[in-house]
Coordinates of C-alpha atoms in Angstrom, one line a residue:
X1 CA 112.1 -24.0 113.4
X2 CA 110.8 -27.2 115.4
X3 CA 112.9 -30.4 114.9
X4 CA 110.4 -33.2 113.8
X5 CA 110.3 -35.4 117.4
X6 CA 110.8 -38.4 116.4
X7 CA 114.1 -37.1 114.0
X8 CA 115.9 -35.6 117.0
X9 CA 118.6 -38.8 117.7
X10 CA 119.1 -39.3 114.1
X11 CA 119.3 -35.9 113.6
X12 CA 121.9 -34.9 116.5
X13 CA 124.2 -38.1 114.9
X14 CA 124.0 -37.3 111.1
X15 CA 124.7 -33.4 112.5
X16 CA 127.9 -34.8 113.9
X17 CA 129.0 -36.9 111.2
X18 CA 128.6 -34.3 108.7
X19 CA 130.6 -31.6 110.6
X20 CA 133.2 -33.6 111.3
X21 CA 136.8 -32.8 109.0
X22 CA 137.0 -35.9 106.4
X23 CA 133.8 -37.4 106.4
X24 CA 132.1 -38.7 103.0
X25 CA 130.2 -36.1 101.6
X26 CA 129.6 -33.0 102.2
X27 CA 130.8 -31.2 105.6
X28 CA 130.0 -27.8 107.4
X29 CA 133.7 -27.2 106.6
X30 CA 132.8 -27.1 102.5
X31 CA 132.7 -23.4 101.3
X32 CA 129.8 -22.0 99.7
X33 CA 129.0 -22.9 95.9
X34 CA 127.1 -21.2 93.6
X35 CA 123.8 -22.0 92.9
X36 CA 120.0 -20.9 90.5
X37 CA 119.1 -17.5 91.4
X38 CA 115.1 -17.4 92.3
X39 CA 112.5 -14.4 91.6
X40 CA 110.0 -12.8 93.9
X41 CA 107.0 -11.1 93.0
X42 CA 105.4 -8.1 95.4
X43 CA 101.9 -7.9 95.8
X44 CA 100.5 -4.4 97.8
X45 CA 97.6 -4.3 100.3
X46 CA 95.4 -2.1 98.9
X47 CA 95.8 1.3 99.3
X48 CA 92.7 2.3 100.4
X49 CA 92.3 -0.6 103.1
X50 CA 95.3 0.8 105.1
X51 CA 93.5 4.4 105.0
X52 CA 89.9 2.8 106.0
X53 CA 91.8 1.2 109.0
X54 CA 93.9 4.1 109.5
X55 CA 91.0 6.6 110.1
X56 CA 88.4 3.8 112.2
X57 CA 90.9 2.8 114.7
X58 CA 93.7 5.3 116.5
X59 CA 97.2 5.0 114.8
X60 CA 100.1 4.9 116.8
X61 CA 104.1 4.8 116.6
X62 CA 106.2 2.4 117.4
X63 CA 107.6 4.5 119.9
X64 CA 104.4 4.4 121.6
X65 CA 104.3 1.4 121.7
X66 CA 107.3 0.4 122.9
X67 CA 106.8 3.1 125.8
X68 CA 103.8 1.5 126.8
X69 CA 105.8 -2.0 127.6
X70 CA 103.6 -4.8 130.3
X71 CA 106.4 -7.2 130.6
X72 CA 109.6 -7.3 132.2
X73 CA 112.7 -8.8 130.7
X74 CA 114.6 -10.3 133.5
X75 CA 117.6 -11.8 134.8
X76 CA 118.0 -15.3 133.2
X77 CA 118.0 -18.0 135.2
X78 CA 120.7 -21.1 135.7
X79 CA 119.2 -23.2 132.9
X80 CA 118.2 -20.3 130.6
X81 CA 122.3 -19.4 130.7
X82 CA 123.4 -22.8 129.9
X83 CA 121.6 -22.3 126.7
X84 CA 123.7 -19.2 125.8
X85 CA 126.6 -19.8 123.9
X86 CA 129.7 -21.0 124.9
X87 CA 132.3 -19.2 121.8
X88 CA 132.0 -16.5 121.3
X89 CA 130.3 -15.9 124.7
X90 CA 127.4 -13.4 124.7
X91 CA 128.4 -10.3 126.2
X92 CA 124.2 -9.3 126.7
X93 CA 122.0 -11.5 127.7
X94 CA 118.0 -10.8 128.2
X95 CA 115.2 -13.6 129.5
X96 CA 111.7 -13.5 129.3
X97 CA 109.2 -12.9 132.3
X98 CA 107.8 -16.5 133.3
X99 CA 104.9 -16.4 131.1
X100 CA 106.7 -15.8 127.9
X101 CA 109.5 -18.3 129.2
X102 CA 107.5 -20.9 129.4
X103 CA 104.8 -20.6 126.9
X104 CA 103.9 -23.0 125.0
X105 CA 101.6 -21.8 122.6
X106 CA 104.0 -19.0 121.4
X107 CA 107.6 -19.7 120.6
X108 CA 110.0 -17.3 119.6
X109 CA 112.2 -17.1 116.2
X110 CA 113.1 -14.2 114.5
X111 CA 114.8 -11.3 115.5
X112 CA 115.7 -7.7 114.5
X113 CA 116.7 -4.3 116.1
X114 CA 116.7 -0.7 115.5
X115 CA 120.0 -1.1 114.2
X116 CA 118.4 -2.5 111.2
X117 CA 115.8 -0.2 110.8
X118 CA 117.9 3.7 110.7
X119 CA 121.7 3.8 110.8
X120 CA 122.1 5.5 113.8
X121 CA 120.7 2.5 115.6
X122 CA 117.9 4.1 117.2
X123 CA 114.2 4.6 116.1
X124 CA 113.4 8.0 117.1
X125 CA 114.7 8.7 120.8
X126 CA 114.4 4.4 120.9
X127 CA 116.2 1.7 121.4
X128 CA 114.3 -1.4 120.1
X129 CA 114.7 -5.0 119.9
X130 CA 112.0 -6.9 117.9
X131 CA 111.5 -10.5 118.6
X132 CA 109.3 -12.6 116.5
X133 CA 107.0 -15.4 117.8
X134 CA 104.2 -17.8 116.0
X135 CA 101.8 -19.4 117.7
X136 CA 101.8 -23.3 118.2
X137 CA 98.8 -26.1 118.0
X138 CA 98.6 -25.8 122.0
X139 CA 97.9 -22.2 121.2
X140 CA 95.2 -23.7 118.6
X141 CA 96.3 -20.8 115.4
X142 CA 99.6 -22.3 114.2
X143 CA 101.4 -19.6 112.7
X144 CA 99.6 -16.8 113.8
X145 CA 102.1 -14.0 114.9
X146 CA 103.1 -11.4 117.1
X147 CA 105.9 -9.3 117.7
X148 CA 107.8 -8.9 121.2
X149 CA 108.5 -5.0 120.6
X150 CA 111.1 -4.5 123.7
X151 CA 112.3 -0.9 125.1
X152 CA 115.8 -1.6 124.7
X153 CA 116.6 2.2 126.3
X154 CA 118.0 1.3 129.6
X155 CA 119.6 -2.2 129.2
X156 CA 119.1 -3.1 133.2
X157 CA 115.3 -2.5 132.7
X158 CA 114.2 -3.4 129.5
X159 CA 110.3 -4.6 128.9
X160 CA 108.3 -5.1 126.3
X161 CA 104.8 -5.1 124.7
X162 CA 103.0 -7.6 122.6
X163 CA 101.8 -6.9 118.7
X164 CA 99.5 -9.1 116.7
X165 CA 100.5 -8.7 112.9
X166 CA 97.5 -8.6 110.6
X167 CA 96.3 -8.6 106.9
X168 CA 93.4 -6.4 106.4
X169 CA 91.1 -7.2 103.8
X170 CA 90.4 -5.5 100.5
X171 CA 88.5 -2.9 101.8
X172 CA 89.5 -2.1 105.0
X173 CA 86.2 -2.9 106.8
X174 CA 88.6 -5.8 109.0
X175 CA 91.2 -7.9 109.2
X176 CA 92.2 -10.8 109.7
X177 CA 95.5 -13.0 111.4
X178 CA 98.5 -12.9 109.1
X179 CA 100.4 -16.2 109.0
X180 CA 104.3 -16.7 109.2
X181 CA 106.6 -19.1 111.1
X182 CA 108.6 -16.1 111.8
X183 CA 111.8 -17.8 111.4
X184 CA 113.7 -14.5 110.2
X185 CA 113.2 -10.5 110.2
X186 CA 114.6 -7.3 108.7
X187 CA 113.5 -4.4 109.8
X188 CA 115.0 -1.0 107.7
X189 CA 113.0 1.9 107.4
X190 CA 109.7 1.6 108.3
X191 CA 109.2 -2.0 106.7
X192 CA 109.3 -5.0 108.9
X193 CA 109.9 -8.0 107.1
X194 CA 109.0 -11.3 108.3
X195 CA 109.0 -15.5 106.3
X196 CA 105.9 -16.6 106.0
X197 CA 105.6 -20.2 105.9
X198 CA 106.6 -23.4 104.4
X199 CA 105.0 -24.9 101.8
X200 CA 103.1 -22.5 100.4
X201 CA 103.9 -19.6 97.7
X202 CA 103.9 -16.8 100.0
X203 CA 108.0 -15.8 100.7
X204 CA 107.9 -12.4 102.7
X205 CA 105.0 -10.3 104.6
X206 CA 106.2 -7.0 105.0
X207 CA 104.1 -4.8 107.6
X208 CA 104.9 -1.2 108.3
X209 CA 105.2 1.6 111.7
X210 CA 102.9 3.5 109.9
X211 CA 100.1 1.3 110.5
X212 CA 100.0 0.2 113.9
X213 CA 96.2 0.2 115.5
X214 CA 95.5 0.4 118.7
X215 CA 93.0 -1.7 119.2
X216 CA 89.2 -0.7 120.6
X217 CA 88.3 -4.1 121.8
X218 CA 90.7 -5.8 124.1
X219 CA 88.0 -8.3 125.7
X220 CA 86.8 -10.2 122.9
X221 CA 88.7 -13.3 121.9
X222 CA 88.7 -12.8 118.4
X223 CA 90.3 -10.6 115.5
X224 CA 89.2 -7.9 113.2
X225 CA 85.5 -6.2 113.5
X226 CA 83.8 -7.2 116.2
X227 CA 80.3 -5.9 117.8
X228 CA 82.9 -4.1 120.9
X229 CA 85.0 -2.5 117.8
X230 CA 88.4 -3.8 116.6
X231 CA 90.2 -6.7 118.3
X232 CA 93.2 -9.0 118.1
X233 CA 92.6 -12.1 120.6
X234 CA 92.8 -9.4 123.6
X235 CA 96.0 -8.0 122.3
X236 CA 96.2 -3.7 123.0
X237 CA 98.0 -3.0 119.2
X238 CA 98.5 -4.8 115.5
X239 CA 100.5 -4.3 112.8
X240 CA 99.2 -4.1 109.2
X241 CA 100.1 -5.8 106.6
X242 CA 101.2 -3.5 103.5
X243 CA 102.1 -6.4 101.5
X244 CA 103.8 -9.7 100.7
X245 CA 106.0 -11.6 98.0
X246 CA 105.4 -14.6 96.8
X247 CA 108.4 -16.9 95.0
X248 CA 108.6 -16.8 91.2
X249 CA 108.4 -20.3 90.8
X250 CA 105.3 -20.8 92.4
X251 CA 104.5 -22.9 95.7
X252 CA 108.1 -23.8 97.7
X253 CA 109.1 -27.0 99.2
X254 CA 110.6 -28.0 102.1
X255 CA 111.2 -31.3 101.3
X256 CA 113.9 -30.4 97.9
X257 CA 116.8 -28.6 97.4
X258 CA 116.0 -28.2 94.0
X259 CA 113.1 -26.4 93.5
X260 CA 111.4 -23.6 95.0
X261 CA 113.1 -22.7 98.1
X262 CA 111.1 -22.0 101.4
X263 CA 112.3 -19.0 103.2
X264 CA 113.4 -20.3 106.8
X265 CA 115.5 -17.1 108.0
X266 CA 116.1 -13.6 107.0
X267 CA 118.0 -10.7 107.9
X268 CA 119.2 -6.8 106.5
X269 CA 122.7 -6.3 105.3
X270 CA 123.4 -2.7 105.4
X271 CA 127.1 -3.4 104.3
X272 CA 126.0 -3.7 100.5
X273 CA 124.7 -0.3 98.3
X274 CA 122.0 -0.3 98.3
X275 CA 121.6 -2.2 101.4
X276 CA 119.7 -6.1 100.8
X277 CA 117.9 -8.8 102.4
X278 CA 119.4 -12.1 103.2
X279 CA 117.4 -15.6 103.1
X280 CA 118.3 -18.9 103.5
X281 CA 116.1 -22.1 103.9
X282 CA 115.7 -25.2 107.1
X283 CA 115.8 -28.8 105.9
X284 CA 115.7 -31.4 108.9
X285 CA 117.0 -34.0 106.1
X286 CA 121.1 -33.6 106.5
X287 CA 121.4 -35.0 102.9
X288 CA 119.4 -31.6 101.2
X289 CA 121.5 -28.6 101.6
X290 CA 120.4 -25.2 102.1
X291 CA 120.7 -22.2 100.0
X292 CA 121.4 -18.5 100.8
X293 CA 120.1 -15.4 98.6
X294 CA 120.3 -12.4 98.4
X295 CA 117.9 -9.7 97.4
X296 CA 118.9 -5.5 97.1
X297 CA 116.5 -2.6 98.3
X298 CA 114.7 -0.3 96.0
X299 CA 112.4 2.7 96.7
X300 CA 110.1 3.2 99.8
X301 CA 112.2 0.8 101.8
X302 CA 111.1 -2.1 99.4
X303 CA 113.1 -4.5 98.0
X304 CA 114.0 -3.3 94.0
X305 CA 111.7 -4.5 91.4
X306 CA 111.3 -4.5 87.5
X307 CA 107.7 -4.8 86.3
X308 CA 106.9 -6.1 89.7
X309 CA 109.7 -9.2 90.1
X310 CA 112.3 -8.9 92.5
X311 CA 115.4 -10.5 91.5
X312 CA 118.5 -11.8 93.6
X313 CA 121.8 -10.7 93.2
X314 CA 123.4 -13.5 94.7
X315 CA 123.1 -17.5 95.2
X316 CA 124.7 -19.8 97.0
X317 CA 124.5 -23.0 98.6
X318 CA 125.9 -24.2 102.2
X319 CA 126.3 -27.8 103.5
X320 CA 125.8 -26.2 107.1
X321 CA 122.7 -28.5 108.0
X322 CA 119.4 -27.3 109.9
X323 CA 120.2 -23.7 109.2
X324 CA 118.1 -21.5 111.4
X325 CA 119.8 -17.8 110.9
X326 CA 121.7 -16.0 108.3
X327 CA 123.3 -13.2 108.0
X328 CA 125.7 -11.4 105.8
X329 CA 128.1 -8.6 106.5
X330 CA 131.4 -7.5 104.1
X331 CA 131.1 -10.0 101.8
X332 CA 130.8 -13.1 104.5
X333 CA 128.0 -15.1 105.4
X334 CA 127.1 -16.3 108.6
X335 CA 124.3 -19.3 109.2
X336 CA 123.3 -20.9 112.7
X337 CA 123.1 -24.9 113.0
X338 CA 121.1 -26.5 115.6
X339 CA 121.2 -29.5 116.8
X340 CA 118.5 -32.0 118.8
X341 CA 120.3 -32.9 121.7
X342 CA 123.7 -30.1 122.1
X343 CA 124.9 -26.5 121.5
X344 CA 124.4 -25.7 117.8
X345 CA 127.2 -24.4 114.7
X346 CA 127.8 -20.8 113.8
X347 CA 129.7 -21.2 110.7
X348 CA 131.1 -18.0 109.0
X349 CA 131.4 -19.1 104.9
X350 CA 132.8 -17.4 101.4
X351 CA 133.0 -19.1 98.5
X352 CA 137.0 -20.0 99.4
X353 CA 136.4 -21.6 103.3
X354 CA 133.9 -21.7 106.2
X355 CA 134.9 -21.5 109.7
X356 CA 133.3 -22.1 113.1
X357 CA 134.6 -21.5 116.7
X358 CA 135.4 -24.1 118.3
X359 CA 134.5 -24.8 122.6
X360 CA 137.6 -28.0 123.6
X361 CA 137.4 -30.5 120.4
X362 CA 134.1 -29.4 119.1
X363 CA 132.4 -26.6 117.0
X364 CA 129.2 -27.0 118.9
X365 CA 129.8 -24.0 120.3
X366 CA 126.9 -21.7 119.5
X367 CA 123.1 -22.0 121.7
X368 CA 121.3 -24.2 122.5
X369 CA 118.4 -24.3 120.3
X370 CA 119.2 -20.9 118.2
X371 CA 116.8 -18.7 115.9
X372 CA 117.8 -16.3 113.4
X373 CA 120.7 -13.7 113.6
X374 CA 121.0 -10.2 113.0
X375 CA 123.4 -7.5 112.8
X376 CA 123.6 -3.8 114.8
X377 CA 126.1 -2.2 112.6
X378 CA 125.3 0.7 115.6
X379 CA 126.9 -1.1 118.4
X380 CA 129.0 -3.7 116.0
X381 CA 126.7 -6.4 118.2
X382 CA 125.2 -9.2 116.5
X383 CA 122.1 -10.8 118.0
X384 CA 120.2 -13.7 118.5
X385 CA 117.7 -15.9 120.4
X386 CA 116.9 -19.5 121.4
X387 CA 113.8 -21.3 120.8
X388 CA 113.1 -23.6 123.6
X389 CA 111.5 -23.1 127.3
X390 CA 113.0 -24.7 129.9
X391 CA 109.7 -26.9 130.3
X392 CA 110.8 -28.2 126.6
X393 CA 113.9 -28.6 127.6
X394 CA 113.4 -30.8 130.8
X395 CA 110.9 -33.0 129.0
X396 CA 114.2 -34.0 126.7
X397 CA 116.4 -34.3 129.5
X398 CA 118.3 -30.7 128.9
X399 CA 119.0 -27.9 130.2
X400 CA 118.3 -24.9 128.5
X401 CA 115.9 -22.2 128.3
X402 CA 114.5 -19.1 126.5
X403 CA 116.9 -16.2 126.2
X404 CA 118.1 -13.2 123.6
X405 CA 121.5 -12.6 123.5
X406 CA 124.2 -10.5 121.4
X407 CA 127.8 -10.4 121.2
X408 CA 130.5 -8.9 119.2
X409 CA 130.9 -9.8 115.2
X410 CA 134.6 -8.9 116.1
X411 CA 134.7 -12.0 118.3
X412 CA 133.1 -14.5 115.3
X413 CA 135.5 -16.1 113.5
X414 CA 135.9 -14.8 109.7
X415 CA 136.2 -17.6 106.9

């Protein structure tokens, strides 16, 4: 979630105030309190639109997919590892080829693994990593999306392959860009979740493996039907949309803490029976605080729902400020701070305490510029990624870069 410009000083001193032990008000130490649970409601792509697109185009795995990879991860540079954290330190780290490093029509934000998906960590003979990016006004179609589906197999030579996500229309005869900030995934079975955007009363798209197209037009600069077939802006595969919840209360707002939240981050908690999705919501203004939800799995890898509403099981609200990730394991929380100008917060929060690491006298301690979090109950390794290319981060007089890193949940402080 991009900072506002012309908020970032402000920001970076009200962020600092409000951590700090003793301050008026609330601070990042405060525990969790409990707060109004909110509703979703689902609403399914039609049936008979995923089989139309099914049997025009060539449906393929995800392993496929991620076996067919056209970028190389790489060794992160000196600025790109002065972005990773600096407690816990990341114990993997991964950086983007140039292109993807330095983007800036597409920035990256979510994040979510095989270790989400199946419980053995692996999807089919795969190891994958998913990273979520939407598309910027430079690109021209803000908050278009794709996925960054990496081969995760061989650590010292992962790569990866690009996925536009897509919403077909009611009868299958095209499709057309889906649109979602990306700020948090969950990824269990063969559902990926992903937050839509702010301001609006869509909450969750939710695409599927099952429907992945490879496309039959890679030239044409344009999605859905075209005179050369199928395309997707030049892109080989997209994902289908099987469907999306909107909030109970109706359009969200990211300007109140109050009323409807906007979904900022997500994640899976396989801890819980049945397992659940995690949210939580970004406010640049340090005087709203954030809340956290929780909402429990049904049937088909859905999220459980009476006469089409989803409730959540749990509610809470954090005065961590600018929270960009969440993620719960055993009955803790865990949400990611950032900051404008220095190394964001990972605070770990019950309703009795939150905790942070601490780097020296500081808790600024996490990455520069972090996304979301997620969990690899696999490998007991959580992940994460930062937001910023090193171009952004020189035009601000930084340095920092693009990177996705993981390290223990062992090494994270418990509240």
């Amino acid at each position: 979630m991009r900072i506002p410009k012309v908020m970032l000083l402000a920001l970076a001193v009200v962020a600092g105030a409000l951590a700090l032990p003793g301050t008026a008000g609330a601070a990042y130490s405060d525990p969790l309190t409990t707060t109004t649970k909110q509703g979703l409601v689902w609403h399914a792509t039609p049936a008979a639109a995923l089989t139309a697109l099914d049997s025009a185009l060539p449906n393929v795995s995800l392993n496929t997919v991620v076996n067919d990879t056209s970028y190389a991860m790489t060794g992160c540079t000196s600025a790109e590892k002065a972005a990773l954290p600096k407690a816990p330190v990341a114990t993997k780290a991964l950086c983007w080829d140039s292109e993807r490093a330095g983007s800036t029509a597409w920035v990256p934000q979510g994040i979510t693994t095989s270790g989400d998906a199946d419980n053995d960590g692996m999807w089919g003979a795969d190891k994958i990593i998913l990273s979520g990016w939407h598309g910027t006004e430079a690109l021209g179609r803000y908050n278009d999306a794709r996925i960054q589906a990496i081969n995760y197999n061989d650590p010292a030579s992962a790569a990866h392959r690009m996925m536009y996500l897509a919403v077909p229309n009611s009868t299958g005869s095209s499709f057309s860009a889906a649109q979602a900030h990306m700020g948090g995934m969950a990824w269990y079975g063969d559902k990926i979740y992903v937050t839509a955007e702010g301001n609006t009363s869509t909450a969750i798209r939710v695409f599927s493996t099952k429907h992945i197209l490879q496309l039959t037009d890679t030239t044409s600069n344009a999605i859905g039907k075209t005179s050369g077939g199928y395309a997707a802006y030049t892109y080989k595969y997209a994902m289908m949309q099987v469907g999306y919840y909107t909030y109970a209360g109706g359009t969200c707002s990211m300007a109140s803490d109050t009323g409807v939240p906007c979904f900022s981050s997500m994640s899976l908690d396989r801890s819980t029976t049945p397992a659940s999705v995690v949210t939580t919501e970004y406010f640049s203004d340090q005087s709203l605080h954030g809340r956290l939800y929780r909402y429990p799995m049904g049937t088909d890898y859905l999220l459980a729902a009476s006469s089409g509403t989803v409730a959540a099981t749990e509610a809470f609200r954090s005065s961590v400020g600018n929270m960009q990730g969440v993620l719960s394991n055993n009955g803790k929380w865990y949400v990611a701070h950032s900051s404008a100008t220095i190394n964001g917060q990972l605070w770990s929060q019950t309703t009795t305490s939150s905790k942070a690491a601490t780097c020296g006298s500081t808790s600024a301690c996490w990455a520069v510029h972090p996304e979301a979090l997620t969990y690899d109950s696999s490998t007991g390794l959580v992940w994460s990624q930062s937001e910023w290319s090193t171009a952004d981060c020189t035009a601000k007089g930084q340095t920092c870069g693009r990177s996705v890193f993981a390290m223990p949940l062992s090494s994270i402080p418990a509240a």
